[in-house]
mmCIF file of C-alpha atoms and ligand atoms in Angstrom:
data_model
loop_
_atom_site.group_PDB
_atom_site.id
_atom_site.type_symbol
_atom_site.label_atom_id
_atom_site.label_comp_id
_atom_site.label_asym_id
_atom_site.label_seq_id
_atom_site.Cartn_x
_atom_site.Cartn_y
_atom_site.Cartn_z
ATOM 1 C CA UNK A 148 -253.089 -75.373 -25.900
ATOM 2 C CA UNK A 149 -256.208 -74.639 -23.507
ATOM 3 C CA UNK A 150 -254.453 -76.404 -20.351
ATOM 4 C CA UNK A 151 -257.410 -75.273 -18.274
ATOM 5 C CA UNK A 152 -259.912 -76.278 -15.296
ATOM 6 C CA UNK A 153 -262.074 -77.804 -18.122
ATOM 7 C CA UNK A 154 -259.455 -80.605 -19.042
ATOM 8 C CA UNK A 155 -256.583 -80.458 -16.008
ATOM 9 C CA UNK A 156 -258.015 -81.599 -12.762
ATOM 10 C CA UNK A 157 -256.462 -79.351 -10.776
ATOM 11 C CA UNK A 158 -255.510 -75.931 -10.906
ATOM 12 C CA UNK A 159 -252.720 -76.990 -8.948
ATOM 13 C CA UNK A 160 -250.535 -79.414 -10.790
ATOM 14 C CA UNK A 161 -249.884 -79.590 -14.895
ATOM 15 C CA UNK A 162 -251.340 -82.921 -16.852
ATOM 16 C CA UNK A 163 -249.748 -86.022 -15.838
ATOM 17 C CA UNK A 164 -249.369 -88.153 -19.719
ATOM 18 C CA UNK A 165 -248.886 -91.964 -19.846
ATOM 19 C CA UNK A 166 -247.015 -93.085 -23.063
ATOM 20 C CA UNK A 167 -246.994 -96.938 -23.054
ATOM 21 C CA UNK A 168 -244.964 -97.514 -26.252
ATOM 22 C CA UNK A 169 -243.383 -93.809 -25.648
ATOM 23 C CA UNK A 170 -239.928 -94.989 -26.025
ATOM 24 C CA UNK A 171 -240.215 -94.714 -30.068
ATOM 25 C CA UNK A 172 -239.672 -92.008 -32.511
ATOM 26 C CA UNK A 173 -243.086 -90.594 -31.776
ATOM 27 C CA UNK A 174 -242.723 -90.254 -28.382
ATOM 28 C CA UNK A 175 -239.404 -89.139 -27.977
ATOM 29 C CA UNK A 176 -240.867 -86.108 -29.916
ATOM 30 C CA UNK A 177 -243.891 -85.794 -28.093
ATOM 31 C CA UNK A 178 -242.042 -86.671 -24.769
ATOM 32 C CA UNK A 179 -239.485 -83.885 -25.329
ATOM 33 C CA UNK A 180 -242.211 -81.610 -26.016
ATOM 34 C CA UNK A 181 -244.511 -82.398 -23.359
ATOM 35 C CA UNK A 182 -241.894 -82.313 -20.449
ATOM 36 C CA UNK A 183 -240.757 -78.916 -21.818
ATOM 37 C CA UNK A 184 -244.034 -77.590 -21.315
ATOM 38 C CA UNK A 185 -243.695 -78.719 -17.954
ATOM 39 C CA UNK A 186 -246.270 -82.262 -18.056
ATOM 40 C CA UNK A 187 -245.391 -85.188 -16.319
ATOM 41 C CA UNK A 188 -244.283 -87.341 -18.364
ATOM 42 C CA UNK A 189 -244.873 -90.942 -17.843
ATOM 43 C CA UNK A 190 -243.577 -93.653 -20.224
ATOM 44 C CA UNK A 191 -244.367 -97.364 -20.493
ATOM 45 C CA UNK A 192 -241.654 -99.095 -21.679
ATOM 46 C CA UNK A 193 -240.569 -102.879 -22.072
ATOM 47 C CA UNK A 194 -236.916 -102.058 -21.143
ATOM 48 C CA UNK A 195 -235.548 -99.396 -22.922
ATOM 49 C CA UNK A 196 -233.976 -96.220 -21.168
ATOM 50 C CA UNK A 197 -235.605 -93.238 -22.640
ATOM 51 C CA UNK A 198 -233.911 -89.514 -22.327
ATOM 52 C CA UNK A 199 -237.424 -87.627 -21.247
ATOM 53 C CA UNK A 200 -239.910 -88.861 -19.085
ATOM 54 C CA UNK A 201 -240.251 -91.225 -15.970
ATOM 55 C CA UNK A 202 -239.926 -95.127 -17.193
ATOM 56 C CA UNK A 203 -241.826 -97.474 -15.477
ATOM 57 C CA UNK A 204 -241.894 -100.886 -16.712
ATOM 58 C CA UNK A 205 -244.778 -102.854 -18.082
ATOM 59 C CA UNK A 206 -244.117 -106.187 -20.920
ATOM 60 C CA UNK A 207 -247.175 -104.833 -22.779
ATOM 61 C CA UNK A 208 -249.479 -107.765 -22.284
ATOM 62 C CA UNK A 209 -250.354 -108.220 -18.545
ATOM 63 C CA UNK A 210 -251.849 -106.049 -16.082
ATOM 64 C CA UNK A 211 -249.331 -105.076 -13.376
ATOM 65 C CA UNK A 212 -248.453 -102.281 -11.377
ATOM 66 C CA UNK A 213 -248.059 -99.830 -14.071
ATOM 67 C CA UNK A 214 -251.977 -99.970 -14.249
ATOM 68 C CA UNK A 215 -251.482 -97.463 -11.350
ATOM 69 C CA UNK A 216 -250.244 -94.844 -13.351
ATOM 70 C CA UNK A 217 -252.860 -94.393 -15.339
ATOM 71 C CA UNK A 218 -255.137 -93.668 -12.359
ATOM 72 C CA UNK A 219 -255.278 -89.816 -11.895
ATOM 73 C CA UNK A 220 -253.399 -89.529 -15.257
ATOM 74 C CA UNK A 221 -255.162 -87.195 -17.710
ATOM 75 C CA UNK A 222 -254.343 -88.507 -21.084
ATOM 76 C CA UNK A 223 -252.791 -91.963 -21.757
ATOM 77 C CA UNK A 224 -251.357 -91.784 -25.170
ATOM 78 C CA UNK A 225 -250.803 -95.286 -26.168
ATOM 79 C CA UNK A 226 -248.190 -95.667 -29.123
ATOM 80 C CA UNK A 227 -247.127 -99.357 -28.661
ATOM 81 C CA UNK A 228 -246.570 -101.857 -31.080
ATOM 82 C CA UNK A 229 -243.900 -103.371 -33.535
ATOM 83 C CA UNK A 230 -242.428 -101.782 -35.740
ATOM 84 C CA UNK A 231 -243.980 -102.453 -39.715
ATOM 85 C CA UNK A 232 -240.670 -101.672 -40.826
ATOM 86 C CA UNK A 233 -239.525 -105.101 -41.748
ATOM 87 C CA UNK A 234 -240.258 -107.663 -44.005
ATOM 88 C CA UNK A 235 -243.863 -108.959 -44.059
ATOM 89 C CA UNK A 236 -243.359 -112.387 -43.128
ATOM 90 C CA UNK A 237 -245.411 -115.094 -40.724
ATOM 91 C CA UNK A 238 -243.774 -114.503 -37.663
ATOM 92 C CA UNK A 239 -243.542 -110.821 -38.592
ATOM 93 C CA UNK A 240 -247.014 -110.044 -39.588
ATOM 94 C CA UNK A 241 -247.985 -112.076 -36.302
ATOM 95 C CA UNK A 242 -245.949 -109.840 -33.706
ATOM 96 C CA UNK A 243 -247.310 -106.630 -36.333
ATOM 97 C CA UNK A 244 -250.835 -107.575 -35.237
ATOM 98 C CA UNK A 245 -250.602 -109.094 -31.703
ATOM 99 C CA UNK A 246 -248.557 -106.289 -30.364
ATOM 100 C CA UNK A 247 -250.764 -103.627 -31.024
ATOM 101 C CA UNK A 248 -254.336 -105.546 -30.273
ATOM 102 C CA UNK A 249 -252.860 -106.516 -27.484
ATOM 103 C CA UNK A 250 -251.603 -103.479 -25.934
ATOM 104 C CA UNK A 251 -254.715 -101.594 -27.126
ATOM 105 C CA UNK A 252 -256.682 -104.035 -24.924
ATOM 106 C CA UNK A 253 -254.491 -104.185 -22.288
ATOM 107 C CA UNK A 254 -254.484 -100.534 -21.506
ATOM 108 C CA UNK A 255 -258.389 -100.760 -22.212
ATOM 109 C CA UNK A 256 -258.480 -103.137 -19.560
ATOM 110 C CA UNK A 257 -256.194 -100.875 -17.112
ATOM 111 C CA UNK A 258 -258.423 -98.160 -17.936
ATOM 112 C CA UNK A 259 -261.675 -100.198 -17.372
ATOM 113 C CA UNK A 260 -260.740 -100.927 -13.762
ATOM 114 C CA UNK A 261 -258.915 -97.570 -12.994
ATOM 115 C CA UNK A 262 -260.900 -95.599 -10.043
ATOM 116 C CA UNK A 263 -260.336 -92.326 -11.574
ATOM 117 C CA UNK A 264 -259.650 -93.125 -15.458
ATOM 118 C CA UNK A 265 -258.049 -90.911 -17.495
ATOM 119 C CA UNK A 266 -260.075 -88.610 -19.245
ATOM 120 C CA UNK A 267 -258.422 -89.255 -22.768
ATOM 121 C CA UNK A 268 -256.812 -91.996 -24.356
ATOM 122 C CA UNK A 269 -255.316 -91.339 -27.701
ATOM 123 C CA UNK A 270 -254.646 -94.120 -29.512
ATOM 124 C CA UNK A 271 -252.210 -94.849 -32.144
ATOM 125 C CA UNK A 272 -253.366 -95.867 -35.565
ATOM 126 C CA UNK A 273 -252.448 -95.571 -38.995
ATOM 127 C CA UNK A 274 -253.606 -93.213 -42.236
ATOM 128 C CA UNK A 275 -252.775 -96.706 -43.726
ATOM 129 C CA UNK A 276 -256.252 -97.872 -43.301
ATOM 130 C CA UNK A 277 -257.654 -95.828 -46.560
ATOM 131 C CA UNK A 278 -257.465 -97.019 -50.014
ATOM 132 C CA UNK A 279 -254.851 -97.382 -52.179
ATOM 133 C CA UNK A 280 -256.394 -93.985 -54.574
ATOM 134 C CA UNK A 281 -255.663 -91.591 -57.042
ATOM 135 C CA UNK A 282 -258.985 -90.007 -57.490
ATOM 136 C CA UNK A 283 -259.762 -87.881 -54.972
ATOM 137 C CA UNK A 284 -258.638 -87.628 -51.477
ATOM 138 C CA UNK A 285 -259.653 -89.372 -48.137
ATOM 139 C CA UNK A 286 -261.359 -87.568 -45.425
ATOM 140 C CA UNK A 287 -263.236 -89.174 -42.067
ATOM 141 C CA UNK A 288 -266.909 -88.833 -43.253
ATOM 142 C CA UNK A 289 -266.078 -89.236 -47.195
ATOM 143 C CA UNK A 290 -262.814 -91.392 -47.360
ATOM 144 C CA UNK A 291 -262.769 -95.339 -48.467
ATOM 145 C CA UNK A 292 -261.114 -97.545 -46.308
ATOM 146 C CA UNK A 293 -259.011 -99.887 -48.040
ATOM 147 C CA UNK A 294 -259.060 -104.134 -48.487
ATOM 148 C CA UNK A 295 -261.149 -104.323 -51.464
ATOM 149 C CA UNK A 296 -258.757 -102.959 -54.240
ATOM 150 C CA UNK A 297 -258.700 -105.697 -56.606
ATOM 151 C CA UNK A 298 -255.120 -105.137 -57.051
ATOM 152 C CA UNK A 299 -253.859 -104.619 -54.142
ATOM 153 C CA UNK A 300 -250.929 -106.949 -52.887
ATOM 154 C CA UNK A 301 -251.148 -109.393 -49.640
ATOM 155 C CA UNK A 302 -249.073 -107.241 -47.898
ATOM 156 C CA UNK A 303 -251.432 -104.497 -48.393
ATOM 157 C CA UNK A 304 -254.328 -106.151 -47.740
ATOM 158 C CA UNK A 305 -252.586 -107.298 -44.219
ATOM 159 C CA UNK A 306 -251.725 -103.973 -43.336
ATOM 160 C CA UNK A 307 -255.429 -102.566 -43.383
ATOM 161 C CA UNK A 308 -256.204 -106.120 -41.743
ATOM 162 C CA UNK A 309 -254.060 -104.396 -38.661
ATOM 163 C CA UNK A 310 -255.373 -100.968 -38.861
ATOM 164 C CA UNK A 311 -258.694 -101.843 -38.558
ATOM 165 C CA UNK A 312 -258.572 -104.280 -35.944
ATOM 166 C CA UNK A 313 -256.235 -101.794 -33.854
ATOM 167 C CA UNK A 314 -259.155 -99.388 -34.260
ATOM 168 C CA UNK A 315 -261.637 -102.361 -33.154
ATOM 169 C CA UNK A 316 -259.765 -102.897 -29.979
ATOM 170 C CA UNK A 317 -260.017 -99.497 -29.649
ATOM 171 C CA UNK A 318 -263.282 -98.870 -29.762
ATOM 172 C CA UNK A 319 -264.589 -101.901 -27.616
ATOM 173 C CA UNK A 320 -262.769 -101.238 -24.638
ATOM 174 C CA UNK A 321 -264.988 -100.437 -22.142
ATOM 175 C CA UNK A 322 -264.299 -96.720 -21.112
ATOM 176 C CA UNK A 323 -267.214 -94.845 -20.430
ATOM 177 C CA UNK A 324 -265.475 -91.521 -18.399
ATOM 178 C CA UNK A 325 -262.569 -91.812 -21.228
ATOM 179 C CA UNK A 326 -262.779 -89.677 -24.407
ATOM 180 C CA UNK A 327 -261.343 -92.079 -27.106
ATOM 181 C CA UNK A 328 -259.576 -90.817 -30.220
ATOM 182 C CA UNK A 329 -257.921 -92.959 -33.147
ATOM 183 C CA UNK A 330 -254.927 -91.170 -34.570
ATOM 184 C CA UNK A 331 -254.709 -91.856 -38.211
ATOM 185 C CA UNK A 332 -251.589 -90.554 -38.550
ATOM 186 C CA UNK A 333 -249.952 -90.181 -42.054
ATOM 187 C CA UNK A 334 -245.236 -90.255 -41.785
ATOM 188 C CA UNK A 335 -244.635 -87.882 -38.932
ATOM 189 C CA UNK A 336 -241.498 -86.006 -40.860
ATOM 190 C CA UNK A 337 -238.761 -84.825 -38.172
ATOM 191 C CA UNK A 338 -234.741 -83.987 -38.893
ATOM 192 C CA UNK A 339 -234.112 -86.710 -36.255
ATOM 193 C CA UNK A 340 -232.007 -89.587 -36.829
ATOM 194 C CA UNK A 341 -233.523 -92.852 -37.645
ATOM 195 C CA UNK A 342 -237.054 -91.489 -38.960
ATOM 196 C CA UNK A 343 -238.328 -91.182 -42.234
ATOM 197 C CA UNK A 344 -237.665 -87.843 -43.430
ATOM 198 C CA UNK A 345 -233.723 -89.064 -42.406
ATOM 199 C CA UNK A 346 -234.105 -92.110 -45.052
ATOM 200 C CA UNK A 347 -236.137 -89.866 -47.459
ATOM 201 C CA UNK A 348 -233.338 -87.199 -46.989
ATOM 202 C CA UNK A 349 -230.243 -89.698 -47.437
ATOM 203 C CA UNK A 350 -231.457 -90.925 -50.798
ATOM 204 C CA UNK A 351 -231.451 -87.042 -52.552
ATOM 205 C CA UNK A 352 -228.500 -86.706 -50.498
ATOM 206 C CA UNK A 353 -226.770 -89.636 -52.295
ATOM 207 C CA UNK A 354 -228.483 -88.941 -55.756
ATOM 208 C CA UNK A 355 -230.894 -91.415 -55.319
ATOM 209 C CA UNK A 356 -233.732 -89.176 -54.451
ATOM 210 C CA UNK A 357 -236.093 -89.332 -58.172
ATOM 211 C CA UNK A 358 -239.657 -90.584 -58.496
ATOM 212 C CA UNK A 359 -240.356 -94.469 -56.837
ATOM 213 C CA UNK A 360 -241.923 -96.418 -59.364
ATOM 214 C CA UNK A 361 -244.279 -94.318 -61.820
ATOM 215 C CA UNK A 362 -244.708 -91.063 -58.950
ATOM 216 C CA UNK A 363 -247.876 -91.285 -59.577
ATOM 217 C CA UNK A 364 -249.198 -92.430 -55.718
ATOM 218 C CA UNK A 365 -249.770 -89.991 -52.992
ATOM 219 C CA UNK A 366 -247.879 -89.102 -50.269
ATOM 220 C CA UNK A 367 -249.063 -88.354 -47.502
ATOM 221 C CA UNK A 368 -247.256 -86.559 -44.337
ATOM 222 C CA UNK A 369 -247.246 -84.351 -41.306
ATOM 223 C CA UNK A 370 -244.492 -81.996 -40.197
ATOM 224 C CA UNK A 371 -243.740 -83.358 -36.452
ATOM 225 C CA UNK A 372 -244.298 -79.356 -35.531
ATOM 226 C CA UNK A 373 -248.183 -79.906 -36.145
ATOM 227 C CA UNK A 374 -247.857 -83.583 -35.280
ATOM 228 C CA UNK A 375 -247.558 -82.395 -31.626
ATOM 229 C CA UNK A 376 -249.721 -79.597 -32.313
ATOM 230 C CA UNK A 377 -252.563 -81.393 -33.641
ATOM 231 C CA UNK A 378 -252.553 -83.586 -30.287
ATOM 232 C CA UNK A 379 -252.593 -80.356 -28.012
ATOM 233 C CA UNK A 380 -255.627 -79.346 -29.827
ATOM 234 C CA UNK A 381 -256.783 -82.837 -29.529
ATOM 235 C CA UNK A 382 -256.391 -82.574 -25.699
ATOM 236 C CA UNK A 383 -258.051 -79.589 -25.645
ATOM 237 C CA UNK A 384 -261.073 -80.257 -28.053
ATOM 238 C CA UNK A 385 -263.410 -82.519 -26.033
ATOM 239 C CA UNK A 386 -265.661 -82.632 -28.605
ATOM 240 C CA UNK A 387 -263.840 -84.528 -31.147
ATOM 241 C CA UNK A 388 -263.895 -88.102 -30.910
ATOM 242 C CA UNK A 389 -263.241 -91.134 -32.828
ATOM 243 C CA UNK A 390 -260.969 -91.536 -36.000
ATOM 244 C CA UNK A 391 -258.538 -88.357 -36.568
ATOM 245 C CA UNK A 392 -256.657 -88.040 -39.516
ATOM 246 C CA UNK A 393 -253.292 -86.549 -38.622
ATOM 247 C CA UNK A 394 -252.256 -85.487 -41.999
ATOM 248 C CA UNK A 395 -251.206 -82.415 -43.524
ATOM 249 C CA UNK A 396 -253.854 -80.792 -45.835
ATOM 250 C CA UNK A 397 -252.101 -81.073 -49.132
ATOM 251 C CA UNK A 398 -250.680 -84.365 -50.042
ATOM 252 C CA UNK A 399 -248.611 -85.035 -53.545
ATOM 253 C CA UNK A 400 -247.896 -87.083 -55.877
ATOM 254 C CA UNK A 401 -244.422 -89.148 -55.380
ATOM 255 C CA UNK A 402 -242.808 -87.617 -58.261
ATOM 256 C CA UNK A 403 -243.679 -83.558 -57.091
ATOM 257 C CA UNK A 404 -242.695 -84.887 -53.401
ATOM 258 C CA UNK A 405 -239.402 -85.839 -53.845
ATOM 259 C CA UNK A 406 -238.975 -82.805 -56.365
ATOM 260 C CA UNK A 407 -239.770 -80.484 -54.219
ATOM 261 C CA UNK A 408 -237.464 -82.534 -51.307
ATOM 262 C CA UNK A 409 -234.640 -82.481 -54.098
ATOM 263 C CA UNK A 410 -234.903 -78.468 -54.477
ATOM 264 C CA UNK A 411 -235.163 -77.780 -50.879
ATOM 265 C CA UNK A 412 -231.829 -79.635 -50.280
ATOM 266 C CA UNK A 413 -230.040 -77.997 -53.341
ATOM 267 C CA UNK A 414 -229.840 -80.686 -55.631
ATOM 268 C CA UNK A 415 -231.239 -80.480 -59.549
ATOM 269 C CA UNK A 416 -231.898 -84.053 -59.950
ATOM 270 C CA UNK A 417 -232.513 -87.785 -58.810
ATOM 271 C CA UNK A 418 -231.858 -91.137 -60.167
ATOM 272 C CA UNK A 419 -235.861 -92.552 -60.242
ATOM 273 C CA UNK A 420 -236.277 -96.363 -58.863
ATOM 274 C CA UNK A 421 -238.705 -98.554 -60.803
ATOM 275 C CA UNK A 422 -241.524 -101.154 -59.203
ATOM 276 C CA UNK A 423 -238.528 -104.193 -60.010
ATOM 277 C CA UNK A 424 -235.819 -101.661 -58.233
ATOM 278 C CA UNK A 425 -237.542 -100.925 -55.233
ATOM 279 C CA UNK A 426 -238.724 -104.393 -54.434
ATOM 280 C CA UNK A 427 -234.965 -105.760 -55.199
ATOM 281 C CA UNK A 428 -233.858 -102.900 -52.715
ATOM 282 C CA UNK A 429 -236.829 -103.831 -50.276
ATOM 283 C CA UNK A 430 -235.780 -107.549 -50.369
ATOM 284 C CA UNK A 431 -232.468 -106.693 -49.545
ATOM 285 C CA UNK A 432 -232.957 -104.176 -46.631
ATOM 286 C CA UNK A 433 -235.393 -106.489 -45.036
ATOM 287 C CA UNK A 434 -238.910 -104.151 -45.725
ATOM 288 C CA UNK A 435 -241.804 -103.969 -47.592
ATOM 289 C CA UNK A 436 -242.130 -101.368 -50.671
ATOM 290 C CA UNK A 437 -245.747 -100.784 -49.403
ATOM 291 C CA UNK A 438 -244.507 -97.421 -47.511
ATOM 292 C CA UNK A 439 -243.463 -96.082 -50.828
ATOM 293 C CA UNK A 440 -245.659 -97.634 -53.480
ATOM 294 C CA UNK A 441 -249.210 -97.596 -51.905
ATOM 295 C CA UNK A 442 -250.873 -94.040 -52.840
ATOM 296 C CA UNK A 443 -252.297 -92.614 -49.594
ATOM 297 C CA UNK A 444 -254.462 -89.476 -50.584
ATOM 298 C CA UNK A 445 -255.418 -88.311 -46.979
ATOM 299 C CA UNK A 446 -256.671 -85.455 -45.115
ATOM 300 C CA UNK A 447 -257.614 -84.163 -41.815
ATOM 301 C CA UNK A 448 -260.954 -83.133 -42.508
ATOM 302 C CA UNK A 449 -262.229 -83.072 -38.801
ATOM 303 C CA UNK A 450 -258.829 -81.403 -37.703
ATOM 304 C CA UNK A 451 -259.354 -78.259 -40.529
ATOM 305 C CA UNK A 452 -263.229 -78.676 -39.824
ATOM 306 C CA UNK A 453 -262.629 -77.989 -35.925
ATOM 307 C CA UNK A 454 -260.700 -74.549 -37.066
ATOM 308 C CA UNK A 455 -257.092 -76.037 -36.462
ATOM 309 C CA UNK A 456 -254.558 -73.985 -38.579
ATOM 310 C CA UNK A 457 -251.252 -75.924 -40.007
ATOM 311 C CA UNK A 458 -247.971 -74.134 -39.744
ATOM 312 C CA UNK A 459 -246.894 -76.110 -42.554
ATOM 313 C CA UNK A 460 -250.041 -76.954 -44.821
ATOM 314 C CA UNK A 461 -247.514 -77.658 -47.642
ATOM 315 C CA UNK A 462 -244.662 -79.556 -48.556
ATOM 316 C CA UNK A 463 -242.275 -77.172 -50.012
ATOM 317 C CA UNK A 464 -242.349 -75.012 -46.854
ATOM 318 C CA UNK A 465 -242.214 -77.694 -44.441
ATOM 319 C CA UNK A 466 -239.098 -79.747 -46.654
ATOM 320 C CA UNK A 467 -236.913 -76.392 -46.615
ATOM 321 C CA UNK A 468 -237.269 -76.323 -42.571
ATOM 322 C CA UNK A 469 -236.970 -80.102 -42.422
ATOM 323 C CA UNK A 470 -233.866 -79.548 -43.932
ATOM 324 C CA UNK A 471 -232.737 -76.422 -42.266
ATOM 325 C CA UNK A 472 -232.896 -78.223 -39.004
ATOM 326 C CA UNK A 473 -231.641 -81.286 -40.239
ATOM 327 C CA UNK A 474 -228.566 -79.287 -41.428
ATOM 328 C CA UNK A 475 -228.069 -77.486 -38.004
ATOM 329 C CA UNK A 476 -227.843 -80.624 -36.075
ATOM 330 C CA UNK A 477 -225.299 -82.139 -38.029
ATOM 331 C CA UNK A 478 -223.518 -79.083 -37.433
ATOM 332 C CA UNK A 479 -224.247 -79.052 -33.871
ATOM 333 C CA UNK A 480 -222.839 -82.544 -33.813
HETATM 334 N N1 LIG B 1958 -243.748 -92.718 -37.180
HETATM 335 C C1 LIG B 1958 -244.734 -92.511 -38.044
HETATM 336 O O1 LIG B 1958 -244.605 -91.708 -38.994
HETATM 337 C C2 LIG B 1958 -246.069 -93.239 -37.864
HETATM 338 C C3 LIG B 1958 -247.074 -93.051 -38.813
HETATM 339 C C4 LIG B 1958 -248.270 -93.719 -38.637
HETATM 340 C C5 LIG B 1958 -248.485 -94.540 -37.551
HETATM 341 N N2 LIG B 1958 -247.478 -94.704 -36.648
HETATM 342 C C6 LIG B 1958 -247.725 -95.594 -35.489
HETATM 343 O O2 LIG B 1958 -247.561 -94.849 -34.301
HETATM 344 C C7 LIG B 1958 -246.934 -95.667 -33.279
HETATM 345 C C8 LIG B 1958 -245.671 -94.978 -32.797
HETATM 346 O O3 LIG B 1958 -244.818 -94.756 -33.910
HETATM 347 P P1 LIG B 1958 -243.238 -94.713 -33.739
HETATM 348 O O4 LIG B 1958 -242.693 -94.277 -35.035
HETATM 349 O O5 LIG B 1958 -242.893 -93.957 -32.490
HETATM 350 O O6 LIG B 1958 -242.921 -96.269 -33.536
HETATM 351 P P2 LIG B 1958 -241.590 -96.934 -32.900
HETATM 352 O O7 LIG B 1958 -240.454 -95.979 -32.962
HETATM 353 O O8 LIG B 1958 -241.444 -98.246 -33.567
HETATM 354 O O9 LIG B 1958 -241.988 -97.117 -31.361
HETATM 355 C C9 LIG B 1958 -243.028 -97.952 -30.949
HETATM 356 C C10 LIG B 1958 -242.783 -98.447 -29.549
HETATM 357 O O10 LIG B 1958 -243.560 -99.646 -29.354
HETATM 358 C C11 LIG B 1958 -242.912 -100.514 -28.485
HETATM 359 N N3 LIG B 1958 -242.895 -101.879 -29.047
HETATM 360 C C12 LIG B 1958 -242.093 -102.372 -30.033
HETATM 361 N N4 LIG B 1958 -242.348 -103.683 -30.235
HETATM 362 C C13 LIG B 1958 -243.331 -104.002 -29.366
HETATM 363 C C14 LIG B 1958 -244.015 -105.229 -29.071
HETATM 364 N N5 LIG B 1958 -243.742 -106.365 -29.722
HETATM 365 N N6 LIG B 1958 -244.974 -105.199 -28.105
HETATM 366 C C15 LIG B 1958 -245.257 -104.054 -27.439
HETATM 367 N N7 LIG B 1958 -244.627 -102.867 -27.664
HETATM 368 C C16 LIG B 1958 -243.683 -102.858 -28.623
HETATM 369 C C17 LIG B 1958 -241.475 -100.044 -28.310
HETATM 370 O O11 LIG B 1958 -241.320 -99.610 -26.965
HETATM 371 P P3 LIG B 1958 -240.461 -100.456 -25.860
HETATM 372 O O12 LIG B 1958 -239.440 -101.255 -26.601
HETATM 373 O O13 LIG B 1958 -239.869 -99.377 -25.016
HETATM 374 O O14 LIG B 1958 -241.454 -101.273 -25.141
HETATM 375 C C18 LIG B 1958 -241.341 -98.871 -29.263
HETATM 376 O O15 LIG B 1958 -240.611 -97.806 -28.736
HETATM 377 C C19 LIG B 1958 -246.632 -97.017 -33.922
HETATM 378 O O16 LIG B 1958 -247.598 -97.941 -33.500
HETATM 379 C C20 LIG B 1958 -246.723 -96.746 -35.423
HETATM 380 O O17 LIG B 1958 -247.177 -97.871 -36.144
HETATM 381 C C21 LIG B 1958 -246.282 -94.081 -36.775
#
C-alpha cells in the first residue's frame, strides 16, 4: 500500500495502528500482518494477552489512559464487541448491542478530545445489515438494507437492529480531522483455528459438509488475503468514505459453496442439513442458524469501483488455497 507523506505523518517513523477489540480473530490477522510490515501495532484489550502487538488495557466503556494512544496514532481500527456467536437470548442480545455502541462511542469520544486525532478510524460493521435476497445482489448505492422482510425471524430482525445502530454511533461521533469508514465485512475465511472457514472445513471433513437447508441463500465471503488488502487500500484511498462492503465480488448460492468447498478438499459428497436439522444442531451448540440460513447477496461495489483488484474474486480458487494452507499447518503442527 501507498505508505507515503500523504497519509504517514512523518517520513521518519511507519504508521502507529490502534486496535481496541484487536485481540480477536480479525485482528490477530491484521495484527500479524501489520507488525510484519513493520507498523506499530497497538491493541486495546480488556485482558487478554495477544501474540502481536503492544497491549494496553482499556474495559471498553470509560475513557482512561488508553485515550492517549490514539493521539498521534494514524488509523484506529476499532473491532470491539461480543461475539454474535451464541444463542440470541435477553442477556445475550443486550451485551451484542451495548458492547459495540458503546465502544464505537467511546473511542468517538477519545477521538473527539484527542489533540492530534487520528486521521482514520475504521470501524467494524457487518455485511449483515442487507436484506435477506435472492434477486439480485447488494451494492452501497443500490443494495436494500434489511428489517422489513416480512419473513424474516426476530433474530434477524435484531441483528440488522445492531448493524445499523453500530453504523449510527459511527457516524455521529464528532470527528471532523478523522476520515470515517464502516467496514461491512462479509465471513473473513482464514485456515486458522477457531474461525469460520475451520467450522465450515470440519463439517466436509466429517461428511457433513452438503447444502444447509434448501442452498438456495447466498453466501457471502472474503479470503483474509484481500481482507487485509482491502484495508491497506482503504488506508491509502482518502477519498473513500462511509459504508465499505468488504466482500468478495462473486458470492454463491449455499449449495455451489459448499460444493465447490467439498471438491477442493477431495471429497465427492456431503450429508445436506435441513431448516429442522440445523436449528436442532443450533439449539444444541448454543448459536443461532442465522449465519447459515440468511441469504447475504453482497458486493464491494465502491472497493471494485475505486480500481481495487481481488486475488481471489472466486470461491473455487480461494477454497483450494484455504485448504492448502489449512493442510500445511496441521502438518507444521
Ligand atoms: N470474523 C468475521 O468474519 C466478521 C465478519 C463480519 C463482521 N465481523 C465483526 O468484526 C469484529 C471483529 O471480528 P472478530 O471475528 O475478530 O471478533 P472476535 O474474535 O469475537 O473479537 C472481538 C474482540 O472484541 C472484544 N470484546 C468481546 N466482548 C466484548 C465486550 N463485551 N465489550 C467490549 N469488547 C468485547 C474482545 O477483545 P478483549 O477480550 O481483548 O477485550 C474480542 O477479541 C466483530 O465486531 C465482528 O462482529 C467479523
Amino acid at each position: 500500500m501507498a505508505r507515503g507523506p500523504d497519509f504517514c505523518r512523518s517520513r521518519t517513523r511507519f504508521m502507529k495502528i490502534v486496535m481496541p477489540g484487536g485481540s480477536g480473530q480479525i485482528g490477530a490477522l491484521l495484527a500479524r500482518h501489520l507488525a510484519k510490515q513493520g507498523y506499530e501495532v497497538v491493541i486495546l484489550s480488556r485482558g487478554r494477552a495477544c501474540p502481536v502487538g503492544r497491549v494496553v488495557p482499556w474495559d471498553a466503556e470509560h475513557l482512561g489512559d488508553w485515550a492517549v494512544e490514539l493521539e498521534g496514532a494514524d488509523v484506529v481500527i476499532n473491532l470491539a464487541g461480543r461475539s454474535v456467536n451464541c444463542r440470541y437470548s435477553r442477556r445475550n442480545r443486550r451485551e451484542i448491542l451495548a458492547s459495540r455502541i458503546n465502544s464505537t462511542r467511546l473511542v468517538g469520544q477519545a477521538i473527539a478530545i484527542a489533540k492530534d486525532p487520528p486521521r482514520l478510524w475504521l470501524q467494524a460493521g457487518t455485511a449483515t445489515i442487507y436484506a435477506h435476497r435472492f434477486d439480485a445482489a447488494n451494492d452501497e448505492d443500490t443494495g436494500i438494507l434489511g428489517g422489513g422482510e416480512p419473513e424474516a425471524p426476530d433474530t434477524w430482525r435484531f441483528s440488522i437492529e445492531v448493524a445499523n445502530a453500530w453504523e449510527q454511533a459511527c457516524n455521529e461521533a464528532e470527528a471532523p480531522h478523522t476520515r470515517k469508514v464502516i467496514l461491512r465485512s462479509a465471513m473473513t475465511m482464514s485456515p486458522d483455528p477457531g474461525g469460520v472457514f475451520a467450522v465450515l472445513l470440519g463439517l466436509v471433513r466429517r461428511g457433513l459438509g452438503g447444502r444447509a437447508g434448501d442452498g438456495r441463500q447466498y453466501v457471502s465471503w472474503i479470503h483474509a488475503f484481500d481482507f487485509i488488502a482491502a484495508l491497506e487500500w482503504l488506508m491509502a484511498h482518502r477519498e473513500l468514505t462511509g459504508p465499505i462492503n468488504i466482500s468478495a465480488p462473486n458470492p454463491l448460492p449455499n449449495a455451489d459453496f459448499m460444493r465447490v468447498l467439498r471438491e477442493a478438499w477431495g471429497r465427492g459428497c456431503g450429508l445436506p442439513a435441513s431448516r429442522w436439522m440445523l436449528e436442532a444442531g443450533a439449539f444444541v451448540l448454543r448459536t443461532e442458524t442465522e449465519l447459515i440460513l440468511k441469504s447475504r447477496r453482497v458486493v464491494p461495489g465502491r472497493l471494485l469501483t475505486s480500481g481495487f483488484r481481488f486475488r481471489f474474486p472466486d470461491w473455487a480458487g480461494a477454497a483450494v488455497d484455504l485448504c492448502d494452507r489449512w493442510r500445511n499447518r496441521r502438518s507444521l503442527a
